[in-house]
mmCIF file of C-alpha atoms in Angstrom:
data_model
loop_
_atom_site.group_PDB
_atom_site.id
_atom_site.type_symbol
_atom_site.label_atom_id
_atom_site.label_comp_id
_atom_site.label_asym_id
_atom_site.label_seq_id
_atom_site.Cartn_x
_atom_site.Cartn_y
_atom_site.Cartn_z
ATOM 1 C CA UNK X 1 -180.466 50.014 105.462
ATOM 2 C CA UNK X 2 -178.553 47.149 106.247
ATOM 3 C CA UNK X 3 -175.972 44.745 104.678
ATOM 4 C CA UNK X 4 -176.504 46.222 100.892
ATOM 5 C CA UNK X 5 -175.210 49.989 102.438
ATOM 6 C CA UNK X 6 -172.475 48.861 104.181
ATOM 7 C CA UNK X 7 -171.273 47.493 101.072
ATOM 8 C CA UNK X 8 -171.621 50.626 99.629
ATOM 9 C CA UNK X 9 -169.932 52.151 102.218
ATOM 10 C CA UNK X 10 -166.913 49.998 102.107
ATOM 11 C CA UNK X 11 -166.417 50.143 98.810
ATOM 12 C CA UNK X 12 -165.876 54.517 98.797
ATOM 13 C CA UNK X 13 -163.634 53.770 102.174
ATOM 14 C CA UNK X 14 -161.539 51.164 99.548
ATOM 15 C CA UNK X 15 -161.861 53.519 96.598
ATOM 16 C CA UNK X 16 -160.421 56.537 98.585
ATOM 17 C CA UNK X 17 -157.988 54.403 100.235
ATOM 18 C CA UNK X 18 -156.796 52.741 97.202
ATOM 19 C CA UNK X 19 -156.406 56.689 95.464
ATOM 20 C CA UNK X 20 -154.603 57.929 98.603
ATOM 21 C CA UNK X 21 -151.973 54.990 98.158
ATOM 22 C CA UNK X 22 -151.671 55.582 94.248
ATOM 23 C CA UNK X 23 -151.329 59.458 95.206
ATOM 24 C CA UNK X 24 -148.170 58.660 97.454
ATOM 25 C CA UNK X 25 -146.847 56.625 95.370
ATOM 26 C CA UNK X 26 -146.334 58.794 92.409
ATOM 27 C CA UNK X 27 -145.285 61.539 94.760
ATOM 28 C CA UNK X 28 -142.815 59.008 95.859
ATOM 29 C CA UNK X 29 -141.463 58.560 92.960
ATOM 30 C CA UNK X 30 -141.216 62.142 91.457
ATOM 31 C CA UNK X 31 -138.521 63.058 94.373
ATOM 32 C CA UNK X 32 -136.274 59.953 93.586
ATOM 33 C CA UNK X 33 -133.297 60.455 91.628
ATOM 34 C CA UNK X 34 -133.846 59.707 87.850
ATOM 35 C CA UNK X 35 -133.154 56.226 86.918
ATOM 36 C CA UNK X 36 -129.499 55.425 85.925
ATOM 37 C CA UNK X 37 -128.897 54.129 82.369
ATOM 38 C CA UNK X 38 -127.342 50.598 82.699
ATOM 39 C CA UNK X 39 -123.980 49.936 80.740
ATOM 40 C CA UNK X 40 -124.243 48.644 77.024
ATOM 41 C CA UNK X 41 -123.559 45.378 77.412
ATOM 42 C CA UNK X 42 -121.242 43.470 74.785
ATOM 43 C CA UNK X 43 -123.396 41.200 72.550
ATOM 44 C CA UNK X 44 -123.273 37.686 73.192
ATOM 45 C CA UNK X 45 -122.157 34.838 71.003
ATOM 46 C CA UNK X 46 -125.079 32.573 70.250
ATOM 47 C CA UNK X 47 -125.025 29.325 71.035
ATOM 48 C CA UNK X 48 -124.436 26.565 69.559
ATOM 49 C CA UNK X 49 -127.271 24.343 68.702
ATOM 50 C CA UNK X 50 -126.209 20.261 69.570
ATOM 51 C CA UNK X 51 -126.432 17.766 67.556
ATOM 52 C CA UNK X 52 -129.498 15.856 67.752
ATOM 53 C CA UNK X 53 -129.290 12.458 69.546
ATOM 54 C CA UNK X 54 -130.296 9.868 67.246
ATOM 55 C CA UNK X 55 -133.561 7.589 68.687
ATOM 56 C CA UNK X 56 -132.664 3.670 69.288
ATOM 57 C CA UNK X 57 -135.060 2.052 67.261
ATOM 58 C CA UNK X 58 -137.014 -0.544 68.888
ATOM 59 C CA UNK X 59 -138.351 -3.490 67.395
ATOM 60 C CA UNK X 60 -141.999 -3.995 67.072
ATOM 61 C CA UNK X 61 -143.670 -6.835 68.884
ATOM 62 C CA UNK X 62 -146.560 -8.516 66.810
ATOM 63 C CA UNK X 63 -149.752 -8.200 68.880
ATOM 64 C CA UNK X 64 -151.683 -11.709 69.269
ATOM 65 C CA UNK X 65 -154.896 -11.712 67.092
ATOM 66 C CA UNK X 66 -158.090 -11.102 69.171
ATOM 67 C CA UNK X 67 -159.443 -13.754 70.823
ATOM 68 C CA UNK X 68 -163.000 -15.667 70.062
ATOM 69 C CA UNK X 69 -165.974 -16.798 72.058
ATOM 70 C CA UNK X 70 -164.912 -20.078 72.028
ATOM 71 C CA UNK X 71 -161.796 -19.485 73.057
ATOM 72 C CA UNK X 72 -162.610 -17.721 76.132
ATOM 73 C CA UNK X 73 -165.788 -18.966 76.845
ATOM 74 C CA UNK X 74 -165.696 -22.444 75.586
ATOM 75 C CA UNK X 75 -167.244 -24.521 73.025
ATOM 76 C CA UNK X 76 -170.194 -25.118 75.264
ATOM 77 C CA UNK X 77 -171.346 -21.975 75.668
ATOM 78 C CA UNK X 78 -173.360 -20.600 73.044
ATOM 79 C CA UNK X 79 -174.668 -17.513 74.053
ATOM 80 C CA UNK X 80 -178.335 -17.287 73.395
ATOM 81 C CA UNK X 81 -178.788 -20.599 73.479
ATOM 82 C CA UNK X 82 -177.358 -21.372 77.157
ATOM 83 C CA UNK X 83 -179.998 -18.804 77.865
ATOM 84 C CA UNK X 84 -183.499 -20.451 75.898
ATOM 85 C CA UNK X 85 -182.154 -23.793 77.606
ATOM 86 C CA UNK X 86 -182.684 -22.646 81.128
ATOM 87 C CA UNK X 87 -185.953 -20.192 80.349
ATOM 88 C CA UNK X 88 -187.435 -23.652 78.935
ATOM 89 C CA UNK X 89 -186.491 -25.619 82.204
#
């Protein structure tokens, strides 16, 4: 019988328990007093929207233009043929 039944068996001990809690709490509440009505409260003035803060406007910085092999690299390098020179040594 093991683990698998005592689940089951836990689970009708929760059930009833959770029933007998829900049971004394609507008994509970059937002997308190009726609720109260709250006063009618005066409507509100609405609000006032701000004015908008207008954005700074910033001026745009020109991006440098992309760089090239040669500049980075170097006019000697040449890319596949740095690579054929040594797999010929």
């Amino acid at each position: 019988m093991g683990k698998q039944y005592n689940k089951q068996i836990k689970r009708r001990r929760r059930t009833a328990y959770l029933a007998r809690r829900k049971a004394s709490m609507q008994a509970g509440q059937e002997k308190s007093s009726p609720k109260k009505t709250s006063k009618a409260t005066t409507a509100k003035a609405p609000r006032k929207k701000t004015a908008a803060k207008a954005k700074p406007e910033e001026p745009k910085e020109e991006v440098a233009a992309k760089a090239q092999p040669d500049d980075v690299l170097g006019p000697e390098s040449g890319g596949e043929e740095a690579t054929e020179e040594s797999a010929e040594s």
